[in-house]
Amino acid sequence: MQGILYEEPSIWLFLLVTVVIGGSLAFLTGRACAETWRDAGRTVVFLLLLGAAVRFFHFALFEGTLLSLRYYVVDTLVVGAIGLAAWRMTRARQMVQQYWWLYERTGLFSWKERVPPLAAGTEKP
């Protein structure tokens, strides 16, 4: 996989810079965008910029290639997946906490409309 997904001599450097450092920054970015009610499109723009920053970390710290489209795409896909997952998790939590009378949680990333209870005296036989 060395040379295809990462250019460092060890996968541990890729995991440290892209997954741990870049992933934690992406998680914080996704959560911050969701908490300020920004849409997913604007979050993607921020994550594209973060992918460029991760590529710069590889260049500055480990003498990686700065302007490499292949490695930029790989880094951006990793941080983008983590950032969008954080955005969706936070948005699901927001929707059920802020609009608790309208929505209920159905999973880590999803919610659904709450079914209103039947009014008293209108029960079906």
mmCIF file with all atom_site columns, C-alpha atoms in Angstrom:
data_model
loop_
_atom_site.group_PDB
_atom_site.id
_atom_site.type_symbol
_atom_site.label_atom_id
_atom_site.label_alt_id
_atom_site.label_comp_id
_atom_site.label_asym_id
_atom_site.label_entity_id
_atom_site.label_seq_id
_atom_site.pdbx_PDB_ins_code
_atom_site.Cartn_x
_atom_site.Cartn_y
_atom_site.Cartn_z
_atom_site.occupancy
_atom_site.B_iso_or_equiv
_atom_site.pdbx_formal_charge
_atom_site.auth_seq_id
_atom_site.auth_comp_id
_atom_site.auth_asym_id
_atom_site.auth_atom_id
_atom_site.pdbx_PDB_model_num
ATOM 1   C CA . MET A 1 1   ? 0.000   0.000  0.000  1.00 0.00 ? 1   MET A CA 1
ATOM 2   C CA . GLN A 1 2   ? 3.045   2.249  0.428  1.00 0.00 ? 2   GLN A CA 1
ATOM 3   C CA . GLY A 1 3   ? 3.204   4.472  -2.621 1.00 0.00 ? 3   GLY A CA 1
ATOM 4   C CA . ILE A 1 4   ? -0.481  4.007  -3.427 1.00 0.00 ? 4   ILE A CA 1
ATOM 5   C CA . LEU A 1 5   ? -2.274  5.464  -0.396 1.00 0.00 ? 5   LEU A CA 1
ATOM 6   C CA . TYR A 1 6   ? 0.630   7.060  1.414  1.00 0.00 ? 6   TYR A CA 1
ATOM 7   C CA . GLU A 1 7   ? 4.174   8.060  0.570  1.00 0.00 ? 7   GLU A CA 1
ATOM 8   C CA . GLU A 1 8   ? 5.849   7.817  3.970  1.00 0.00 ? 8   GLU A CA 1
ATOM 9   C CA . PRO A 1 9   ? 8.201   4.901  4.629  1.00 0.00 ? 9   PRO A CA 1
ATOM 10  C CA . SER A 1 10  ? 5.885   3.633  7.369  1.00 0.00 ? 10  SER A CA 1
ATOM 11  C CA . ILE A 1 11  ? 2.107   3.377  7.608  1.00 0.00 ? 11  ILE A CA 1
ATOM 12  C CA . TRP A 1 12  ? 2.376   4.625  11.188 1.00 0.00 ? 12  TRP A CA 1
ATOM 13  C CA . LEU A 1 13  ? 3.326   8.094  9.972  1.00 0.00 ? 13  LEU A CA 1
ATOM 14  C CA . PHE A 1 14  ? 0.304   8.133  7.670  1.00 0.00 ? 14  PHE A CA 1
ATOM 15  C CA . LEU A 1 15  ? -1.954  7.000  10.507 1.00 0.00 ? 15  LEU A CA 1
ATOM 16  C CA . LEU A 1 16  ? -0.507  9.581  12.882 1.00 0.00 ? 16  LEU A CA 1
ATOM 17  C CA . VAL A 1 17  ? -0.730  12.592 10.595 1.00 0.00 ? 17  VAL A CA 1
ATOM 18  C CA . THR A 1 18  ? -3.808  11.821 8.495  1.00 0.00 ? 18  THR A CA 1
ATOM 19  C CA . VAL A 1 19  ? -5.995  9.710  10.755 1.00 0.00 ? 19  VAL A CA 1
ATOM 20  C CA . VAL A 1 20  ? -5.099  10.904 14.249 1.00 0.00 ? 20  VAL A CA 1
ATOM 21  C CA . ILE A 1 21  ? -4.190  14.567 13.757 1.00 0.00 ? 21  ILE A CA 1
ATOM 22  C CA . GLY A 1 22  ? -6.216  15.271 10.611 1.00 0.00 ? 22  GLY A CA 1
ATOM 23  C CA . GLY A 1 23  ? -9.111  13.095 11.783 1.00 0.00 ? 23  GLY A CA 1
ATOM 24  C CA . SER A 1 24  ? -9.390  14.836 15.132 1.00 0.00 ? 24  SER A CA 1
ATOM 25  C CA . LEU A 1 25  ? -9.316  18.232 13.415 1.00 0.00 ? 25  LEU A CA 1
ATOM 26  C CA . ALA A 1 26  ? -11.957 16.994 10.953 1.00 0.00 ? 26  ALA A CA 1
ATOM 27  C CA . PHE A 1 27  ? -14.140 15.743 13.805 1.00 0.00 ? 27  PHE A CA 1
ATOM 28  C CA . LEU A 1 28  ? -13.946 19.130 15.511 1.00 0.00 ? 28  LEU A CA 1
ATOM 29  C CA . THR A 1 29  ? -14.656 20.909 12.211 1.00 0.00 ? 29  THR A CA 1
ATOM 30  C CA . GLY A 1 30  ? -17.710 18.779 11.477 1.00 0.00 ? 30  GLY A CA 1
ATOM 31  C CA . ARG A 1 31  ? -19.055 19.208 14.979 1.00 0.00 ? 31  ARG A CA 1
ATOM 32  C CA . ALA A 1 32  ? -18.509 22.984 14.933 1.00 0.00 ? 32  ALA A CA 1
ATOM 33  C CA . CYS A 1 33  ? -20.260 23.352 11.571 1.00 0.00 ? 33  CYS A CA 1
ATOM 34  C CA . ALA A 1 34  ? -23.250 21.358 12.774 1.00 0.00 ? 34  ALA A CA 1
ATOM 35  C CA . GLU A 1 35  ? -23.480 23.238 16.061 1.00 0.00 ? 35  GLU A CA 1
ATOM 36  C CA . THR A 1 36  ? -23.612 26.543 14.201 1.00 0.00 ? 36  THR A CA 1
ATOM 37  C CA . TRP A 1 37  ? -26.300 25.157 11.847 1.00 0.00 ? 37  TRP A CA 1
ATOM 38  C CA . ARG A 1 38  ? -24.126 25.280 8.725  1.00 0.00 ? 38  ARG A CA 1
ATOM 39  C CA . ASP A 1 39  ? -25.153 22.952 5.930  1.00 0.00 ? 39  ASP A CA 1
ATOM 40  C CA . ALA A 1 40  ? -23.168 19.952 4.718  1.00 0.00 ? 40  ALA A CA 1
ATOM 41  C CA . GLY A 1 41  ? -21.978 21.819 1.611  1.00 0.00 ? 41  GLY A CA 1
ATOM 42  C CA . ARG A 1 42  ? -20.148 24.448 3.607  1.00 0.00 ? 42  ARG A CA 1
ATOM 43  C CA . THR A 1 43  ? -18.716 21.725 5.819  1.00 0.00 ? 43  THR A CA 1
ATOM 44  C CA . VAL A 1 44  ? -17.305 20.009 2.714  1.00 0.00 ? 44  VAL A CA 1
ATOM 45  C CA . VAL A 1 45  ? -15.577 23.251 1.714  1.00 0.00 ? 45  VAL A CA 1
ATOM 46  C CA . PHE A 1 46  ? -13.922 23.465 5.132  1.00 0.00 ? 46  PHE A CA 1
ATOM 47  C CA . LEU A 1 47  ? -12.879 19.820 4.925  1.00 0.00 ? 47  LEU A CA 1
ATOM 48  C CA . LEU A 1 48  ? -11.318 20.363 1.489  1.00 0.00 ? 48  LEU A CA 1
ATOM 49  C CA . LEU A 1 49  ? -9.195  23.109 3.024  1.00 0.00 ? 49  LEU A CA 1
ATOM 50  C CA . LEU A 1 50  ? -8.336  20.822 5.924  1.00 0.00 ? 50  LEU A CA 1
ATOM 51  C CA . GLY A 1 51  ? -7.193  18.178 3.431  1.00 0.00 ? 51  GLY A CA 1
ATOM 52  C CA . ALA A 1 52  ? -4.725  20.719 2.043  1.00 0.00 ? 52  ALA A CA 1
ATOM 53  C CA . ALA A 1 53  ? -3.518  21.466 5.573  1.00 0.00 ? 53  ALA A CA 1
ATOM 54  C CA . VAL A 1 54  ? -2.950  17.759 6.250  1.00 0.00 ? 54  VAL A CA 1
ATOM 55  C CA . ARG A 1 55  ? -0.997  17.531 3.005  1.00 0.00 ? 55  ARG A CA 1
ATOM 56  C CA . PHE A 1 56  ? 1.131   20.464 4.244  1.00 0.00 ? 56  PHE A CA 1
ATOM 57  C CA . PHE A 1 57  ? 1.754   18.623 7.543  1.00 0.00 ? 57  PHE A CA 1
ATOM 58  C CA . HIS A 1 58  ? 3.110   15.663 5.573  1.00 0.00 ? 58  HIS A CA 1
ATOM 59  C CA . PHE A 1 59  ? 5.336   18.027 3.582  1.00 0.00 ? 59  PHE A CA 1
ATOM 60  C CA . ALA A 1 60  ? 6.600   20.092 6.503  1.00 0.00 ? 60  ALA A CA 1
ATOM 61  C CA . LEU A 1 61  ? 7.122   17.334 9.049  1.00 0.00 ? 61  LEU A CA 1
ATOM 62  C CA . PHE A 1 62  ? 8.144   14.294 7.000  1.00 0.00 ? 62  PHE A CA 1
ATOM 63  C CA . GLU A 1 63  ? 9.394   15.705 3.678  1.00 0.00 ? 63  GLU A CA 1
ATOM 64  C CA . GLY A 1 64  ? 6.376   14.471 1.759  1.00 0.00 ? 64  GLY A CA 1
ATOM 65  C CA . THR A 1 65  ? 5.272   15.789 -1.601 1.00 0.00 ? 65  THR A CA 1
ATOM 66  C CA . LEU A 1 66  ? 3.288   18.989 -1.171 1.00 0.00 ? 66  LEU A CA 1
ATOM 67  C CA . LEU A 1 67  ? 1.601   19.195 -4.574 1.00 0.00 ? 67  LEU A CA 1
ATOM 68  C CA . SER A 1 68  ? 0.490   15.626 -5.200 1.00 0.00 ? 68  SER A CA 1
ATOM 69  C CA . LEU A 1 69  ? -3.094  15.181 -6.374 1.00 0.00 ? 69  LEU A CA 1
ATOM 70  C CA . ARG A 1 70  ? -3.203  11.477 -5.469 1.00 0.00 ? 70  ARG A CA 1
ATOM 71  C CA . TYR A 1 71  ? -2.114  11.955 -1.861 1.00 0.00 ? 71  TYR A CA 1
ATOM 72  C CA . TYR A 1 72  ? -4.270  15.071 -1.470 1.00 0.00 ? 72  TYR A CA 1
ATOM 73  C CA . VAL A 1 73  ? -7.320  13.063 -2.565 1.00 0.00 ? 73  VAL A CA 1
ATOM 74  C CA . VAL A 1 74  ? -6.488  10.248 -0.130 1.00 0.00 ? 74  VAL A CA 1
ATOM 75  C CA . ASP A 1 75  ? -5.943  12.637 2.778  1.00 0.00 ? 75  ASP A CA 1
ATOM 76  C CA . THR A 1 76  ? -9.079  14.596 1.928  1.00 0.00 ? 76  THR A CA 1
ATOM 77  C CA . LEU A 1 77  ? -11.219 11.461 1.654  1.00 0.00 ? 77  LEU A CA 1
ATOM 78  C CA . VAL A 1 78  ? -10.086 10.311 5.102  1.00 0.00 ? 78  VAL A CA 1
ATOM 79  C CA . VAL A 1 79  ? -10.633 13.651 6.821  1.00 0.00 ? 79  VAL A CA 1
ATOM 80  C CA . GLY A 1 80  ? -13.823 14.241 4.826  1.00 0.00 ? 80  GLY A CA 1
ATOM 81  C CA . ALA A 1 81  ? -15.372 10.958 5.932  1.00 0.00 ? 81  ALA A CA 1
ATOM 82  C CA . ILE A 1 82  ? -14.548 11.647 9.571  1.00 0.00 ? 82  ILE A CA 1
ATOM 83  C CA . GLY A 1 83  ? -15.723 15.266 9.382  1.00 0.00 ? 83  GLY A CA 1
ATOM 84  C CA . LEU A 1 84  ? -19.024 14.476 7.675  1.00 0.00 ? 84  LEU A CA 1
ATOM 85  C CA . ALA A 1 85  ? -19.697 11.651 10.137 1.00 0.00 ? 85  ALA A CA 1
ATOM 86  C CA . ALA A 1 86  ? -19.154 14.092 13.015 1.00 0.00 ? 86  ALA A CA 1
ATOM 87  C CA . TRP A 1 87  ? -21.419 16.631 11.302 1.00 0.00 ? 87  TRP A CA 1
ATOM 88  C CA . ARG A 1 88  ? -24.218 14.078 10.900 1.00 0.00 ? 88  ARG A CA 1
ATOM 89  C CA . MET A 1 89  ? -23.885 12.749 14.462 1.00 0.00 ? 89  MET A CA 1
ATOM 90  C CA . THR A 1 90  ? -24.071 16.262 15.862 1.00 0.00 ? 90  THR A CA 1
ATOM 91  C CA . ARG A 1 91  ? -27.009 17.202 13.646 1.00 0.00 ? 91  ARG A CA 1
ATOM 92  C CA . ALA A 1 92  ? -28.942 14.106 14.744 1.00 0.00 ? 92  ALA A CA 1
ATOM 93  C CA . ARG A 1 93  ? -28.325 14.972 18.387 1.00 0.00 ? 93  ARG A CA 1
ATOM 94  C CA . GLN A 1 94  ? -29.351 18.588 17.800 1.00 0.00 ? 94  GLN A CA 1
ATOM 95  C CA . MET A 1 95  ? -32.596 17.706 16.080 1.00 0.00 ? 95  MET A CA 1
ATOM 96  C CA . VAL A 1 96  ? -33.824 15.405 18.836 1.00 0.00 ? 96  VAL A CA 1
ATOM 97  C CA . GLN A 1 97  ? -32.690 17.685 21.661 1.00 0.00 ? 97  GLN A CA 1
ATOM 98  C CA . GLN A 1 98  ? -33.916 20.977 20.277 1.00 0.00 ? 98  GLN A CA 1
ATOM 99  C CA . TYR A 1 99  ? -37.115 19.641 18.666 1.00 0.00 ? 99  TYR A CA 1
ATOM 100 C CA . TRP A 1 100 ? -37.888 16.831 21.089 1.00 0.00 ? 100 TRP A CA 1
ATOM 101 C CA . TRP A 1 101 ? -41.645 17.099 20.463 1.00 0.00 ? 101 TRP A CA 1
ATOM 102 C CA . LEU A 1 102 ? -41.180 16.603 16.693 1.00 0.00 ? 102 LEU A CA 1
ATOM 103 C CA . TYR A 1 103 ? -38.378 14.062 16.344 1.00 0.00 ? 103 TYR A CA 1
ATOM 104 C CA . GLU A 1 104 ? -37.018 10.951 17.992 1.00 0.00 ? 104 GLU A CA 1
ATOM 105 C CA . ARG A 1 105 ? -33.629 9.360  17.533 1.00 0.00 ? 105 ARG A CA 1
ATOM 106 C CA . THR A 1 106 ? -33.406 6.190  15.469 1.00 0.00 ? 106 THR A CA 1
ATOM 107 C CA . GLY A 1 107 ? -29.641 5.715  15.428 1.00 0.00 ? 107 GLY A CA 1
ATOM 108 C CA . LEU A 1 108 ? -26.306 7.400  15.768 1.00 0.00 ? 108 LEU A CA 1
ATOM 109 C CA . PHE A 1 109 ? -26.741 9.314  12.497 1.00 0.00 ? 109 PHE A CA 1
ATOM 110 C CA . SER A 1 110 ? -30.515 9.497  12.052 1.00 0.00 ? 110 SER A CA 1
ATOM 111 C CA . TRP A 1 111 ? -33.817 10.658 13.469 1.00 0.00 ? 111 TRP A CA 1
ATOM 112 C CA . LYS A 1 112 ? -37.464 10.370 12.467 1.00 0.00 ? 112 LYS A CA 1
ATOM 113 C CA . GLU A 1 113 ? -40.693 12.220 13.020 1.00 0.00 ? 113 GLU A CA 1
ATOM 114 C CA . ARG A 1 114 ? -42.346 11.457 16.302 1.00 0.00 ? 114 ARG A CA 1
ATOM 115 C CA . VAL A 1 115 ? -45.764 9.857  15.920 1.00 0.00 ? 115 VAL A CA 1
ATOM 116 C CA . PRO A 1 116 ? -48.292 11.986 17.816 1.00 0.00 ? 116 PRO A CA 1
ATOM 117 C CA . PRO A 1 117 ? -50.329 10.096 20.412 1.00 0.00 ? 117 PRO A CA 1
ATOM 118 C CA . LEU A 1 118 ? -54.020 9.657  19.786 1.00 0.00 ? 118 LEU A CA 1
ATOM 119 C CA . ALA A 1 119 ? -56.207 12.251 21.473 1.00 0.00 ? 119 ALA A CA 1
ATOM 120 C CA . ALA A 1 120 ? -58.316 11.095 24.405 1.00 0.00 ? 120 ALA A CA 1
ATOM 121 C CA . GLY A 1 121 ? -61.717 9.824  23.321 1.00 0.00 ? 121 GLY A CA 1
ATOM 122 C CA . THR A 1 122 ? -60.681 9.061  19.760 1.00 0.00 ? 122 THR A CA 1
ATOM 123 C CA . GLU A 1 123 ? -59.224 5.587  20.326 1.00 0.00 ? 123 GLU A CA 1
ATOM 124 C CA . LYS A 1 124 ? -59.850 3.066  17.608 1.00 0.00 ? 124 LYS A CA 1
ATOM 125 C CA . PRO A 1 125 ? -61.808 -0.048 18.665 1.00 0.00 ? 125 PRO A CA 1
#
